[in-house]
Amino acid sequence: EFTARKLSAVLMPYPYARDQHQLANAKCLADVGAAVVVSDKCNSQANAATVGPVLLDLMSNPEALSRMSAAYEPLFKPDAAANIAQHLLHLAFDEF
């Protein structure tokens, strides 16, 4: 959803996911500059102390938000769902 809408994001991946897929997905967005990843401290007060300054900085910096939104461009695939569906249909009908 972030990529489709090119939304600047501050992400706090769930730390107890077995395969850490949320962290891997968050890092993909952070690596291109579209998101900021903060660690979940598993404590609401510690999380607020960590994420608060990040949010305040971004909210007061429209240029940074604009850069983050633009950073999605290499990831943006407007026809992704149709391409996946076409590929699946191709796989399904090639089997018969």
Short mmCIF file of N, CA and C in Angstrom, two decimals:
data_model
loop_
_atom_site.label_atom_id
_atom_site.label_comp_id
_atom_site.label_asym_id
_atom_site.label_seq_id
_atom_site.Cartn_x
_atom_site.Cartn_y
_atom_site.Cartn_z
N GLU A 1 0.81 -1.19 0.00
CA GLU A 1 0.00 0.00 0.00
C GLU A 1 0.85 1.26 0.00
N PHE A 2 1.94 1.23 0.74
CA PHE A 2 2.82 2.41 0.78
C PHE A 2 3.33 2.74 -0.61
N THR A 3 3.76 1.73 -1.33
CA THR A 3 4.32 1.95 -2.66
C THR A 3 3.27 2.45 -3.63
N ALA A 4 2.09 1.87 -3.60
CA ALA A 4 1.02 2.28 -4.51
C ALA A 4 0.64 3.74 -4.29
N ARG A 5 0.67 4.18 -3.05
CA ARG A 5 0.28 5.56 -2.72
C ARG A 5 1.49 6.49 -2.57
N LYS A 6 2.69 5.91 -2.65
CA LYS A 6 3.95 6.66 -2.47
C LYS A 6 3.93 7.45 -1.16
N LEU A 7 3.56 6.74 -0.09
CA LEU A 7 3.43 7.37 1.22
C LEU A 7 4.73 7.34 1.99
N SER A 8 5.18 8.49 2.43
CA SER A 8 6.31 8.55 3.34
C SER A 8 5.92 7.79 4.60
N ALA A 9 6.86 7.05 5.17
CA ALA A 9 6.47 6.19 6.28
C ALA A 9 7.53 6.13 7.36
N VAL A 10 7.05 5.99 8.58
CA VAL A 10 7.89 5.63 9.71
C VAL A 10 7.36 4.27 10.14
N LEU A 11 8.21 3.27 10.04
CA LEU A 11 7.79 1.89 10.28
C LEU A 11 8.45 1.32 11.53
N MET A 12 7.65 0.61 12.31
CA MET A 12 8.13 -0.05 13.51
C MET A 12 7.73 -1.53 13.39
N PRO A 13 8.59 -2.33 12.78
CA PRO A 13 8.25 -3.73 12.55
C PRO A 13 8.04 -4.51 13.86
N TYR A 14 7.11 -5.43 13.81
CA TYR A 14 6.82 -6.30 14.95
C TYR A 14 8.05 -7.16 15.23
N PRO A 15 8.61 -7.06 16.43
CA PRO A 15 9.89 -7.73 16.69
C PRO A 15 9.83 -9.24 16.89
N TYR A 16 8.62 -9.79 17.06
CA TYR A 16 8.51 -11.21 17.37
C TYR A 16 8.04 -12.05 16.19
N ALA A 17 7.98 -11.47 15.01
CA ALA A 17 7.61 -12.26 13.84
C ALA A 17 8.67 -13.33 13.62
N ARG A 18 8.23 -14.54 13.36
CA ARG A 18 9.16 -15.66 13.28
C ARG A 18 10.25 -15.45 12.23
N ASP A 19 9.86 -15.01 11.06
CA ASP A 19 10.85 -14.86 9.99
C ASP A 19 11.27 -13.41 9.77
N GLN A 20 10.83 -12.51 10.64
CA GLN A 20 11.19 -11.09 10.56
C GLN A 20 10.83 -10.47 9.20
N HIS A 21 9.71 -10.92 8.60
CA HIS A 21 9.31 -10.40 7.30
C HIS A 21 8.96 -8.91 7.35
N GLN A 22 8.41 -8.44 8.45
CA GLN A 22 8.10 -7.01 8.54
C GLN A 22 9.38 -6.18 8.52
N LEU A 23 10.40 -6.64 9.20
CA LEU A 23 11.67 -5.92 9.19
C LEU A 23 12.29 -5.94 7.79
N ALA A 24 12.24 -7.07 7.13
CA ALA A 24 12.79 -7.16 5.77
C ALA A 24 12.05 -6.23 4.83
N ASN A 25 10.73 -6.19 4.91
CA ASN A 25 9.94 -5.29 4.06
C ASN A 25 10.24 -3.83 4.39
N ALA A 26 10.34 -3.52 5.65
CA ALA A 26 10.63 -2.14 6.07
C ALA A 26 12.00 -1.70 5.57
N LYS A 27 12.99 -2.60 5.66
CA LYS A 27 14.33 -2.27 5.20
C LYS A 27 14.37 -1.99 3.70
N CYS A 28 13.55 -2.71 2.93
CA CYS A 28 13.49 -2.46 1.49
C CYS A 28 13.07 -1.01 1.22
N LEU A 29 12.08 -0.53 1.96
CA LEU A 29 11.61 0.84 1.78
C LEU A 29 12.63 1.84 2.31
N ALA A 30 13.26 1.51 3.44
CA ALA A 30 14.26 2.41 4.01
C ALA A 30 15.50 2.50 3.12
N ASP A 31 15.86 1.38 2.50
CA ASP A 31 17.07 1.36 1.65
C ASP A 31 16.96 2.30 0.45
N VAL A 32 15.74 2.54 -0.04
CA VAL A 32 15.59 3.47 -1.17
C VAL A 32 15.27 4.89 -0.68
N GLY A 33 15.12 5.05 0.64
CA GLY A 33 14.86 6.38 1.20
C GLY A 33 13.40 6.74 1.32
N ALA A 34 12.51 5.75 1.19
CA ALA A 34 11.08 6.02 1.25
C ALA A 34 10.50 5.91 2.65
N ALA A 35 11.27 5.35 3.57
CA ALA A 35 10.76 5.13 4.93
C ALA A 35 11.90 5.23 5.93
N VAL A 36 11.50 5.43 7.17
CA VAL A 36 12.42 5.39 8.30
C VAL A 36 11.97 4.21 9.15
N VAL A 37 12.92 3.38 9.56
CA VAL A 37 12.62 2.23 10.39
C VAL A 37 13.10 2.52 11.81
N VAL A 38 12.22 2.32 12.76
CA VAL A 38 12.59 2.44 14.17
C VAL A 38 12.32 1.11 14.85
N SER A 39 13.15 0.77 15.80
CA SER A 39 13.01 -0.50 16.51
C SER A 39 11.89 -0.42 17.53
N ASP A 40 11.15 -1.51 17.63
CA ASP A 40 10.10 -1.64 18.64
C ASP A 40 10.78 -2.03 19.95
N LYS A 41 10.70 -1.16 20.93
CA LYS A 41 11.33 -1.40 22.22
C LYS A 41 10.46 -2.26 23.14
N CYS A 42 9.27 -2.62 22.64
CA CYS A 42 8.33 -3.45 23.40
C CYS A 42 7.88 -2.77 24.70
N ASN A 43 7.88 -1.45 24.66
CA ASN A 43 7.44 -0.65 25.79
C ASN A 43 6.89 0.64 25.21
N SER A 44 5.65 0.95 25.52
CA SER A 44 5.00 2.10 24.89
C SER A 44 5.71 3.42 25.17
N GLN A 45 6.20 3.61 26.36
CA GLN A 45 6.90 4.86 26.67
C GLN A 45 8.23 4.96 25.93
N ALA A 46 8.95 3.85 25.87
CA ALA A 46 10.22 3.85 25.14
C ALA A 46 9.97 4.04 23.64
N ASN A 47 8.91 3.42 23.12
CA ASN A 47 8.57 3.59 21.70
C ASN A 47 8.21 5.04 21.41
N ALA A 48 7.43 5.65 22.28
CA ALA A 48 7.05 7.05 22.07
C ALA A 48 8.28 7.95 22.09
N ALA A 49 9.21 7.66 22.99
CA ALA A 49 10.43 8.46 23.08
C ALA A 49 11.29 8.31 21.83
N THR A 50 11.22 7.15 21.20
CA THR A 50 12.00 6.89 20.00
C THR A 50 11.34 7.46 18.75
N VAL A 51 10.06 7.18 18.59
CA VAL A 51 9.38 7.55 17.34
C VAL A 51 8.93 9.01 17.35
N GLY A 52 8.67 9.57 18.50
CA GLY A 52 8.19 10.95 18.58
C GLY A 52 9.09 11.94 17.87
N PRO A 53 10.37 11.98 18.20
CA PRO A 53 11.26 12.93 17.53
C PRO A 53 11.36 12.69 16.02
N VAL A 54 11.29 11.45 15.61
CA VAL A 54 11.34 11.14 14.17
C VAL A 54 10.12 11.73 13.47
N LEU A 55 8.95 11.52 14.06
CA LEU A 55 7.72 12.06 13.48
C LEU A 55 7.72 13.59 13.47
N LEU A 56 8.12 14.19 14.58
CA LEU A 56 8.15 15.65 14.64
C LEU A 56 9.10 16.23 13.60
N ASP A 57 10.25 15.59 13.42
CA ASP A 57 11.21 16.05 12.42
C ASP A 57 10.62 15.98 11.02
N LEU A 58 9.99 14.86 10.70
CA LEU A 58 9.41 14.71 9.37
C LEU A 58 8.23 15.65 9.14
N MET A 59 7.39 15.81 10.15
CA MET A 59 6.22 16.68 10.00
C MET A 59 6.62 18.13 9.81
N SER A 60 7.80 18.49 10.27
CA SER A 60 8.24 19.88 10.11
C SER A 60 9.16 20.05 8.90
N ASN A 61 9.28 18.99 8.09
CA ASN A 61 10.20 19.03 6.96
C ASN A 61 9.51 18.53 5.68
N PRO A 62 8.72 19.39 5.03
CA PRO A 62 8.00 18.95 3.84
C PRO A 62 8.93 18.49 2.71
N GLU A 63 10.13 19.05 2.66
CA GLU A 63 11.08 18.63 1.63
C GLU A 63 11.49 17.17 1.82
N ALA A 64 11.70 16.78 3.06
CA ALA A 64 12.07 15.39 3.36
C ALA A 64 10.92 14.46 3.00
N LEU A 65 9.69 14.87 3.32
CA LEU A 65 8.53 14.05 2.98
C LEU A 65 8.40 13.91 1.47
N SER A 66 8.66 14.97 0.76
CA SER A 66 8.60 14.93 -0.70
C SER A 66 9.68 14.00 -1.27
N ARG A 67 10.88 14.08 -0.72
CA ARG A 67 11.96 13.18 -1.17
C ARG A 67 11.62 11.73 -0.89
N MET A 68 11.02 11.47 0.27
CA MET A 68 10.63 10.11 0.61
C MET A 68 9.58 9.59 -0.36
N SER A 69 8.62 10.41 -0.68
CA SER A 69 7.59 10.01 -1.64
C SER A 69 8.19 9.72 -3.01
N ALA A 70 9.09 10.58 -3.45
CA ALA A 70 9.74 10.39 -4.75
C ALA A 70 10.62 9.15 -4.77
N ALA A 71 11.12 8.75 -3.61
CA ALA A 71 12.02 7.58 -3.54
C ALA A 71 11.33 6.28 -3.90
N TYR A 72 10.00 6.27 -3.91
CA TYR A 72 9.26 5.07 -4.28
C TYR A 72 9.33 4.77 -5.78
N GLU A 73 9.72 5.74 -6.57
CA GLU A 73 9.65 5.60 -8.03
C GLU A 73 10.25 4.30 -8.56
N PRO A 74 11.45 3.89 -8.13
CA PRO A 74 11.99 2.64 -8.67
C PRO A 74 11.19 1.40 -8.26
N LEU A 75 10.41 1.50 -7.20
CA LEU A 75 9.62 0.37 -6.72
C LEU A 75 8.21 0.35 -7.30
N PHE A 76 7.78 1.48 -7.84
CA PHE A 76 6.39 1.64 -8.28
C PHE A 76 6.12 0.85 -9.55
N LYS A 77 5.19 -0.08 -9.47
CA LYS A 77 4.78 -0.90 -10.61
C LYS A 77 3.26 -0.80 -10.72
N PRO A 78 2.75 0.16 -11.51
CA PRO A 78 1.31 0.40 -11.53
C PRO A 78 0.49 -0.79 -12.03
N ASP A 79 1.07 -1.65 -12.82
CA ASP A 79 0.32 -2.80 -13.36
C ASP A 79 0.70 -4.10 -12.67
N ALA A 80 1.21 -4.03 -11.46
CA ALA A 80 1.72 -5.23 -10.78
C ALA A 80 0.65 -6.30 -10.62
N ALA A 81 -0.54 -5.94 -10.17
CA ALA A 81 -1.58 -6.94 -9.94
C ALA A 81 -1.98 -7.62 -11.25
N ALA A 82 -2.14 -6.84 -12.30
CA ALA A 82 -2.50 -7.42 -13.60
C ALA A 82 -1.39 -8.32 -14.13
N ASN A 83 -0.15 -7.91 -13.93
CA ASN A 83 0.98 -8.73 -14.39
C ASN A 83 1.05 -10.05 -13.63
N ILE A 84 0.82 -10.01 -12.35
CA ILE A 84 0.83 -11.24 -11.55
C ILE A 84 -0.31 -12.15 -11.97
N ALA A 85 -1.50 -11.59 -12.15
CA ALA A 85 -2.64 -12.39 -12.57
C ALA A 85 -2.39 -13.03 -13.94
N GLN A 86 -1.83 -12.27 -14.85
CA GLN A 86 -1.53 -12.80 -16.18
C GLN A 86 -0.50 -13.93 -16.09
N HIS A 87 0.49 -13.74 -15.27
CA HIS A 87 1.52 -14.78 -15.10
C HIS A 87 0.91 -16.05 -14.50
N LEU A 88 0.04 -15.90 -13.50
CA LEU A 88 -0.60 -17.07 -12.89
C LEU A 88 -1.50 -17.80 -13.88
N LEU A 89 -2.24 -17.04 -14.67
CA LEU A 89 -3.07 -17.68 -15.69
C LEU A 89 -2.22 -18.42 -16.71
N HIS A 90 -1.11 -17.82 -17.09
CA HIS A 90 -0.20 -18.46 -18.03
C HIS A 90 0.33 -19.77 -17.44
N LEU A 91 0.72 -19.74 -16.18
CA LEU A 91 1.20 -20.96 -15.52
C LEU A 91 0.11 -22.02 -15.43
N ALA A 92 -1.09 -21.59 -15.08
CA ALA A 92 -2.20 -22.53 -14.93
C ALA A 92 -2.56 -23.20 -16.24
N PHE A 93 -2.63 -22.42 -17.32
CA PHE A 93 -3.06 -23.00 -18.59
C PHE A 93 -1.95 -23.71 -19.33
N ASP A 94 -0.72 -23.42 -19.02
CA ASP A 94 0.40 -24.16 -19.62
C ASP A 94 0.51 -25.55 -19.04
N GLU A 95 -0.10 -25.78 -17.87
CA GLU A 95 -0.03 -27.08 -17.22
C GLU A 95 -0.95 -28.09 -17.91
N PHE A 96 -1.95 -27.61 -18.64
CA PHE A 96 -2.93 -28.53 -19.24
C PHE A 96 -2.61 -28.78 -20.69
#
